[in-house]
Amino acid sequence: MSQRIFNFNAGPATLPLSVIKEIQSGLDNYKGCGMSVMEISHRSKWFDDIINDAIIRIKRLLNIGDEHEVLFMQGGASMQFAMIPMNFLKDNETADYINTGTWSTKAFKEAVIQGKKVIETASSEDRNFSYIPKELNLTADAAYVHITSNNTIKGTQWADFSDTKGVPVISDMSSDIFSRSFNIDKFGLVYAGAQKNMGPAGVTLAIIRKDMLEKIPDNLPSMLKYTTYADKNSMYNTPPCFAIYVVQLVMKWIEETIGGLSKMEELNRKKAAILYDFIDNNTLYKGTADLDSRSLMNVTFRLLSEDLEKKFIADATENGLGGLKGHRSVGGCRASIYNAMSIEGIERLVEFMGEFARKNG
Ligand SMILES: *Cc1c(COP(=O)(O)O)cnc(C)c1O
């Protein structure tokens, strides 16, 4: 491959080329400090500037005030699954979980393993997780309600977040954070692995409302409680410096190149519309998610047969369109069209899909 492909992988995923070039240009000598970002101390002024700028940009983009803390952690979204019940669910309390697919199921299981009282109050498993449930049946005094805002594998997404009557919402936003604006106020915790829409694997963003920090028991291991990260500006131990640096650059890209989150959202809606419109108007392809639950980030679809899907993915790869295979647990096809996927990439994909349909339909 002599040039970059259009990368539709679900995660790790495509990053803005300008960000990659920016990393490259100063790689061996970051801002004249005589070292690369991989080599500087996390206690240095250089790194302090990086992490603080990243936090400021994140707060500005999501319109976050002083009620929330922005934390950088490790262990991916999967470690958050375990930490959430550990930190926020006492033995005499219950928490609600909405099950919309693989990741929600995993989050729920981590609470069950710990012997916590959790209730699956709503689920879309009856129709293979192809929609977002409308009746949530929330428990009035639940400690929290856990949702997965975008279901990366099934291609569904919460269009908006309903009123939970004061019960804090905890959301796994791994695959749609920074793709659209939302009101942070009702969220007690939002978390996301960086490798879908924010940067490389290795850092996890957590945005926590300060009142949630007060609920955390003292007798937890230091690395497994949010207070440790909040008290030390995410530097209780060595943070994933390089990954945080890339996140900083991606945030700068959203603000300065794209023009902010509402511009980003506009672009994402436009991209998804082009692709879904094409799928809906071509008989060779069939979207798998209900229309009102469709994801702006992960477009899942099937062809008429599995053999045809194999050929489609192989031909696409040969044409510089990579990563279109569905998750190994569900099969089919999936185009992940995160922030860094350009309109041009979508147009190329649609053009290819049209040609493929003409030849194979
Ligand atoms: C990818 C993904 C995960 C898993 O994240 P890790 O960082 O690998 O633990 C969890 N939730 C969602 C919604 C995802 O897309």
Short mmCIF file of C-alpha atoms and ligand atoms in Angstrom, two decimals:
data_model
loop_
_atom_site.label_atom_id
_atom_site.label_comp_id
_atom_site.label_asym_id
_atom_site.label_seq_id
_atom_site.Cartn_x
_atom_site.Cartn_y
_atom_site.Cartn_z
CA MET A 1 0.00 0.00 0.00
CA SER A 2 1.79 3.12 -1.16
CA GLN A 3 -0.72 5.60 0.17
CA ARG A 4 -3.18 5.97 3.00
CA ILE A 5 -6.49 4.15 2.70
CA PHE A 6 -9.95 5.28 3.72
CA ASN A 7 -10.04 3.56 7.07
CA PHE A 8 -13.48 2.43 8.26
CA ASN A 9 -12.17 0.41 11.21
CA ALA A 10 -14.24 0.49 14.41
CA GLY A 11 -11.33 1.04 16.77
CA PRO A 12 -8.49 1.79 16.87
CA ALA A 13 -9.68 3.98 14.08
CA THR A 14 -8.86 6.71 11.64
CA LEU A 15 -7.27 9.92 12.92
CA PRO A 16 -7.03 13.30 11.18
CA LEU A 17 -4.07 13.26 8.81
CA SER A 18 -3.09 16.77 9.89
CA VAL A 19 -2.77 15.52 13.46
CA ILE A 20 -0.56 12.65 12.39
CA LYS A 21 1.62 15.06 10.41
CA GLU A 22 1.82 17.41 13.37
CA ILE A 23 3.00 14.57 15.61
CA GLN A 24 5.50 13.56 12.96
CA SER A 25 6.93 17.02 12.42
CA GLY A 26 8.01 17.50 16.01
CA LEU A 27 8.52 13.91 16.94
CA ASP A 28 12.22 13.87 17.77
CA ASN A 29 12.38 17.31 19.36
CA TYR A 30 9.14 18.53 20.87
CA LYS A 31 8.97 22.35 20.92
CA GLY A 32 12.76 22.54 21.12
CA CYS A 33 13.00 20.69 24.43
CA GLY A 34 15.54 18.29 22.92
CA MET A 35 13.36 15.21 23.48
CA SER A 36 10.24 13.66 22.05
CA VAL A 37 6.93 13.69 23.92
CA MET A 38 7.54 9.99 24.61
CA GLU A 39 10.71 10.88 26.51
CA ILE A 40 9.80 13.89 28.62
CA SER A 41 8.91 13.64 32.30
CA HIS A 42 5.23 13.67 33.15
CA ARG A 43 6.24 16.12 35.90
CA SER A 44 7.77 18.57 33.39
CA LYS A 45 6.31 21.91 32.42
CA TRP A 46 6.03 20.62 28.84
CA PHE A 47 3.72 17.82 29.82
CA ASP A 48 1.83 19.97 32.29
CA ASP A 49 1.01 22.32 29.43
CA ILE A 50 -0.15 19.40 27.27
CA ILE A 51 -2.50 17.84 29.82
CA ASN A 52 -3.89 21.17 31.00
CA ASP A 53 -4.54 22.37 27.46
CA ALA A 54 -6.24 19.05 26.66
CA ILE A 55 -8.53 19.49 29.68
CA ILE A 56 -9.36 23.11 28.83
CA ARG A 57 -10.25 22.17 25.26
CA ILE A 58 -12.39 19.23 26.35
CA LYS A 59 -14.27 21.46 28.78
CA ARG A 60 -14.77 24.13 26.15
CA LEU A 61 -15.96 21.68 23.50
CA LEU A 62 -18.48 19.98 25.76
CA ASN A 63 -19.48 23.17 27.56
CA ILE A 64 -18.40 21.78 30.94
CA GLY A 65 -18.33 24.11 33.92
CA ASP A 66 -16.85 23.67 37.38
CA GLU A 67 -19.31 20.93 38.40
CA HIS A 68 -17.41 18.25 36.48
CA GLU A 69 -13.82 17.00 36.55
CA VAL A 70 -12.01 15.76 33.45
CA LEU A 71 -9.84 12.71 34.15
CA PHE A 72 -7.41 10.65 32.11
CA MET A 73 -7.22 7.01 33.07
CA GLN A 74 -6.04 3.67 31.69
CA GLY A 75 -7.60 0.23 31.36
CA GLY A 76 -10.03 1.21 28.60
CA ALA A 77 -13.79 1.37 28.85
CA SER A 78 -13.62 -2.20 30.13
CA MET A 79 -11.96 -1.14 33.37
CA GLN A 80 -14.68 1.48 33.84
CA PHE A 81 -17.26 -1.34 33.70
CA ALA A 82 -15.66 -2.77 36.86
CA MET A 83 -14.96 0.54 38.59
CA ILE A 84 -18.46 1.97 38.27
CA PRO A 85 -20.23 -0.46 40.64
CA MET A 86 -17.15 -0.52 42.87
CA ASN A 87 -17.24 3.26 43.31
CA PHE A 88 -20.92 4.16 43.09
CA LEU A 89 -22.97 1.22 44.29
CA LYS A 90 -23.20 0.42 47.99
CA ASP A 91 -24.43 -2.99 49.13
CA ASN A 92 -27.85 -1.65 50.15
CA GLU A 93 -28.39 0.16 46.84
CA THR A 94 -29.47 -0.90 43.37
CA ALA A 95 -28.47 0.41 39.96
CA ASP A 96 -30.31 0.24 36.63
CA TYR A 97 -28.68 -0.96 33.43
CA ILE A 98 -30.16 -0.56 29.95
CA ASN A 99 -28.96 -3.40 27.77
CA THR A 100 -28.42 -2.33 24.17
CA GLY A 101 -25.73 -4.76 23.10
CA THR A 102 -22.37 -6.36 23.75
CA TRP A 103 -20.80 -3.51 25.68
CA SER A 104 -23.81 -2.86 27.91
CA THR A 105 -23.98 -6.58 28.66
CA LYS A 106 -20.33 -6.57 29.66
CA ALA A 107 -20.80 -3.54 31.88
CA PHE A 108 -23.75 -5.26 33.61
CA LYS A 109 -21.76 -8.48 34.15
CA GLU A 110 -18.97 -6.64 35.92
CA ALA A 111 -21.45 -5.45 38.53
CA VAL A 112 -22.93 -8.94 38.90
CA ILE A 113 -19.45 -10.43 39.45
CA GLN A 114 -19.03 -8.12 42.42
CA GLY A 115 -22.30 -9.31 43.94
CA LYS A 116 -23.93 -5.90 43.46
CA LYS A 117 -27.67 -5.41 43.11
CA VAL A 118 -28.25 -4.41 39.51
CA ILE A 119 -31.40 -4.53 37.44
CA GLU A 120 -31.63 -4.77 33.68
CA THR A 121 -34.62 -2.45 33.43
CA ALA A 122 -34.78 -2.37 29.64
CA SER A 123 -33.22 -4.32 26.81
CA SER A 124 -33.36 -4.64 23.04
CA GLU A 125 -32.10 -8.21 23.02
CA ASP A 126 -35.49 -9.51 21.79
CA ARG A 127 -34.71 -8.11 18.34
CA ASN A 128 -30.98 -8.69 18.30
CA PHE A 129 -30.20 -5.24 19.71
CA SER A 130 -31.37 -3.49 16.55
CA TYR A 131 -33.00 -0.60 18.40
CA ILE A 132 -32.84 1.65 21.47
CA PRO A 133 -35.63 0.79 23.94
CA LYS A 134 -38.24 3.47 24.64
CA GLU A 135 -39.74 2.14 27.87
CA LEU A 136 -36.91 2.33 30.38
CA ASN A 137 -38.80 1.30 33.58
CA LEU A 138 -36.28 3.11 35.75
CA THR A 139 -36.09 2.50 39.50
CA ALA A 140 -36.97 5.70 41.35
CA ASP A 141 -34.15 5.58 43.91
CA ALA A 142 -31.46 3.85 41.85
CA ALA A 143 -27.87 4.86 42.61
CA TYR A 144 -27.37 5.41 38.89
CA VAL A 145 -28.60 4.29 35.48
CA HIS A 146 -26.02 2.95 33.05
CA ILE A 147 -26.39 3.31 29.29
CA THR A 148 -24.22 2.87 26.21
CA SER A 149 -24.84 5.97 24.13
CA ASN A 150 -23.60 4.42 20.90
CA ASN A 151 -23.53 0.70 20.22
CA THR A 152 -20.43 0.28 18.12
CA ILE A 153 -21.15 -3.32 17.15
CA LYS A 154 -24.90 -3.14 16.44
CA GLY A 155 -24.90 0.33 14.88
CA THR A 156 -27.50 1.91 17.15
CA GLN A 157 -27.32 5.17 19.08
CA TRP A 158 -29.43 7.07 21.60
CA ALA A 159 -30.90 10.00 19.69
CA ASP A 160 -31.25 11.92 22.94
CA PHE A 161 -31.27 11.21 26.65
CA SER A 162 -34.56 11.10 28.50
CA ASP A 163 -35.29 12.54 31.90
CA THR A 164 -34.17 10.24 34.73
CA LYS A 165 -35.71 12.36 37.51
CA GLY A 166 -32.51 13.13 39.34
CA VAL A 167 -30.96 9.65 39.07
CA PRO A 168 -27.43 10.21 37.74
CA VAL A 169 -26.85 8.83 34.26
CA ILE A 170 -23.58 7.02 33.61
CA SER A 171 -22.80 6.64 29.95
CA ASP A 172 -20.26 4.69 27.98
CA MET A 173 -19.57 7.14 25.14
CA SER A 174 -16.55 5.31 23.76
CA SER A 175 -17.69 5.46 20.17
CA ASP A 176 -19.56 8.75 19.95
CA ILE A 177 -17.99 11.26 22.30
CA PHE A 178 -17.14 14.53 20.50
CA SER A 179 -19.31 13.51 17.55
CA ARG A 180 -22.22 15.73 18.63
CA SER A 181 -23.13 18.11 21.40
CA PHE A 182 -25.08 16.99 24.46
CA ASN A 183 -26.00 18.46 27.81
CA ILE A 184 -23.52 17.19 30.40
CA ASP A 185 -25.65 18.23 33.39
CA LYS A 186 -27.62 15.02 33.90
CA PHE A 187 -24.55 12.84 33.57
CA GLY A 188 -22.86 11.71 36.77
CA LEU A 189 -20.14 10.09 34.71
CA VAL A 190 -19.28 9.89 31.05
CA TYR A 191 -16.41 7.69 29.95
CA ALA A 192 -14.77 6.74 26.69
CA GLY A 193 -11.72 4.87 25.48
CA ALA A 194 -9.78 7.22 23.20
CA GLN A 195 -9.27 4.83 20.32
CA LYS A 196 -12.56 5.43 18.52
CA ASN A 197 -13.00 9.16 18.21
CA MET A 198 -10.26 10.86 20.19
CA GLY A 199 -6.81 9.42 19.71
CA PRO A 200 -4.79 6.24 20.10
CA ALA A 201 -5.54 3.33 22.43
CA GLY A 202 -4.10 3.59 25.91
CA VAL A 203 -5.99 6.45 27.50
CA THR A 204 -9.57 6.60 28.74
CA LEU A 205 -11.41 9.85 29.28
CA ALA A 206 -13.72 10.11 32.29
CA ILE A 207 -15.85 13.19 32.98
CA ILE A 208 -17.26 13.00 36.45
CA ARG A 209 -19.66 15.25 38.31
CA LYS A 210 -18.13 16.36 41.58
CA ASP A 211 -21.01 15.15 43.77
CA MET A 212 -20.31 11.61 42.53
CA LEU A 213 -16.84 11.81 44.02
CA GLU A 214 -18.34 12.20 47.48
CA LYS A 215 -20.00 8.77 47.27
CA ILE A 216 -16.79 6.85 46.75
CA PRO A 217 -15.77 4.54 49.61
CA ASP A 218 -12.30 4.97 51.14
CA ASN A 219 -11.42 1.30 51.21
CA LEU A 220 -10.76 0.86 47.49
CA PRO A 221 -7.36 0.36 45.87
CA SER A 222 -5.93 3.77 44.90
CA MET A 223 -5.82 3.04 41.19
CA LEU A 224 -9.43 1.88 41.19
CA LYS A 225 -11.06 4.98 42.60
CA TYR A 226 -11.92 8.14 40.75
CA THR A 227 -10.93 10.37 43.67
CA THR A 228 -7.27 9.41 43.20
CA TYR A 229 -7.35 10.76 39.65
CA ALA A 230 -9.38 13.83 40.59
CA ASP A 231 -7.08 14.75 43.50
CA LYS A 232 -3.88 14.49 41.44
CA ASN A 233 -4.93 15.98 38.07
CA SER A 234 -4.72 12.43 36.63
CA MET A 235 -1.06 12.18 37.66
CA TYR A 236 -1.06 10.01 40.77
CA ASN A 237 1.16 7.69 38.75
CA THR A 238 2.66 8.02 35.28
CA PRO A 239 -0.17 8.79 32.88
CA PRO A 240 -0.15 7.63 29.23
CA CYS A 241 1.63 10.83 28.18
CA PHE A 242 1.87 10.22 24.47
CA ALA A 243 -1.78 9.20 24.12
CA ILE A 244 -2.87 12.30 26.06
CA TYR A 245 -0.73 14.43 23.76
CA VAL A 246 -2.53 13.01 20.72
CA VAL A 247 -5.91 13.65 22.38
CA GLN A 248 -4.84 17.26 22.90
CA LEU A 249 -4.05 17.60 19.19
CA VAL A 250 -7.35 16.01 18.17
CA MET A 251 -9.24 18.43 20.44
CA LYS A 252 -7.34 21.30 18.85
CA TRP A 253 -8.27 19.92 15.43
CA ILE A 254 -11.98 19.87 16.32
CA GLU A 255 -11.83 23.41 17.67
CA GLU A 256 -9.57 25.09 15.15
CA THR A 257 -9.81 23.11 11.91
CA ILE A 258 -13.41 21.92 12.08
CA GLY A 259 -14.71 24.94 13.99
CA GLY A 260 -16.19 23.33 17.11
CA LEU A 261 -18.60 20.62 18.11
CA SER A 262 -21.71 21.88 16.35
CA LYS A 263 -19.75 22.02 13.07
CA MET A 264 -18.45 18.52 13.80
CA GLU A 265 -21.98 17.30 14.38
CA GLU A 266 -23.25 18.93 11.20
CA LEU A 267 -20.53 17.16 9.24
CA ASN A 268 -21.23 13.82 10.91
CA ARG A 269 -24.96 14.09 10.17
CA LYS A 270 -24.22 14.89 6.57
CA LYS A 271 -21.84 11.92 6.25
CA ALA A 272 -24.29 9.46 7.82
CA ALA A 273 -27.16 10.77 5.66
CA ILE A 274 -25.20 10.20 2.43
CA LEU A 275 -24.43 6.62 3.41
CA TYR A 276 -27.86 5.68 4.81
CA ASP A 277 -29.64 7.28 1.85
CA PHE A 278 -27.59 5.18 -0.49
CA ILE A 279 -28.24 1.96 1.47
CA ASP A 280 -31.98 2.66 1.64
CA ASN A 281 -32.16 3.15 -2.10
CA ASN A 282 -30.20 0.13 -3.22
CA THR A 283 -31.67 -3.37 -3.05
CA LEU A 284 -28.32 -5.14 -2.64
CA TYR A 285 -27.78 -3.58 0.80
CA LYS A 286 -29.94 -3.65 3.91
CA GLY A 287 -29.38 -1.59 7.06
CA THR A 288 -29.61 -3.63 10.28
CA ALA A 289 -30.74 -0.97 12.76
CA ASP A 290 -34.23 0.51 13.17
CA LEU A 291 -34.48 3.88 11.42
CA ASP A 292 -35.01 5.89 14.63
CA SER A 293 -32.09 4.17 16.36
CA ARG A 294 -29.44 4.43 13.68
CA SER A 295 -25.93 5.38 14.67
CA LEU A 296 -24.19 8.37 13.13
CA MET A 297 -20.87 6.68 13.80
CA ASN A 298 -21.18 2.98 12.96
CA VAL A 299 -23.26 2.15 9.91
CA THR A 300 -24.12 -1.57 9.94
CA PHE A 301 -25.57 -3.33 6.91
CA ARG A 302 -25.91 -6.69 5.26
CA LEU A 303 -25.73 -7.88 1.68
CA LEU A 304 -27.93 -10.59 0.18
CA SER A 305 -25.61 -13.45 1.23
CA GLU A 306 -22.53 -14.07 3.33
CA ASP A 307 -20.54 -14.98 0.23
CA LEU A 308 -21.42 -11.66 -1.32
CA GLU A 309 -20.40 -9.89 1.91
CA LYS A 310 -17.00 -11.59 1.79
CA LYS A 311 -16.51 -10.50 -1.79
CA PHE A 312 -17.67 -6.99 -0.97
CA ILE A 313 -15.18 -6.62 1.87
CA ALA A 314 -12.33 -8.09 -0.21
CA ASP A 315 -13.07 -5.89 -3.25
CA ALA A 316 -13.41 -2.82 -1.05
CA THR A 317 -10.05 -3.51 0.57
CA GLU A 318 -8.48 -3.77 -2.87
CA ASN A 319 -9.97 -0.39 -3.69
CA GLY A 320 -8.45 1.36 -0.70
CA LEU A 321 -11.54 1.13 1.51
CA GLY A 322 -10.50 -0.76 4.63
CA GLY A 323 -12.12 -2.09 7.79
CA LEU A 324 -15.64 -2.74 6.45
CA LYS A 325 -16.06 -6.14 8.06
CA GLY A 326 -18.68 -6.30 10.80
CA HIS A 327 -17.68 -7.25 14.34
CA ARG A 328 -16.70 -10.91 14.58
CA SER A 329 -19.66 -11.56 16.90
CA VAL A 330 -22.30 -10.39 14.40
CA GLY A 331 -20.84 -10.67 10.89
CA GLY A 332 -22.15 -8.51 8.07
CA CYS A 333 -20.58 -5.19 7.19
CA ARG A 334 -19.92 -2.04 9.13
CA ALA A 335 -18.58 1.32 8.09
CA SER A 336 -17.31 3.25 11.10
CA ILE A 337 -17.42 6.88 10.08
CA TYR A 338 -15.92 8.66 13.05
CA ASN A 339 -15.01 12.35 13.16
CA ALA A 340 -11.81 11.92 11.17
CA MET A 341 -13.54 10.20 8.24
CA SER A 342 -13.94 12.81 5.53
CA ILE A 343 -16.94 13.43 3.27
CA GLU A 344 -14.62 12.41 0.47
CA GLY A 345 -14.19 9.00 2.13
CA ILE A 346 -17.97 8.56 2.32
CA GLU A 347 -18.41 9.56 -1.31
CA ARG A 348 -15.73 7.09 -2.37
CA LEU A 349 -17.44 4.35 -0.37
CA VAL A 350 -20.86 5.06 -1.85
CA GLU A 351 -19.40 5.17 -5.34
CA PHE A 352 -17.74 1.81 -4.75
CA MET A 353 -20.95 0.31 -3.31
CA GLY A 354 -22.86 1.44 -6.38
CA GLU A 355 -20.35 -0.14 -8.74
CA PHE A 356 -20.31 -3.33 -6.71
CA ALA A 357 -24.12 -3.52 -6.84
CA ARG A 358 -24.13 -3.04 -10.61
CA LYS A 359 -21.61 -5.86 -11.07
CA ASN A 360 -23.07 -8.25 -8.51
CA GLY A 361 -26.74 -7.36 -8.15
C1 LIG B 1 -14.71 -0.30 22.01
C2 LIG B 1 -15.73 -0.15 23.04
C3 LIG B 1 -15.55 -0.64 24.35
C4 LIG B 1 -14.30 -1.38 24.76
O1 LIG B 1 -13.31 -0.49 25.02
P1 LIG B 1 -11.88 -0.89 25.58
O2 LIG B 1 -11.22 0.45 25.64
O3 LIG B 1 -11.27 -1.83 24.60
O4 LIG B 1 -12.07 -1.51 26.91
C5 LIG B 1 -16.53 -0.40 25.27
N1 LIG B 1 -17.66 0.26 24.96
C6 LIG B 1 -17.88 0.72 23.71
C7 LIG B 1 -19.16 1.44 23.42
C8 LIG B 1 -16.93 0.54 22.73
O5 LIG B 1 -17.14 1.02 21.49
#
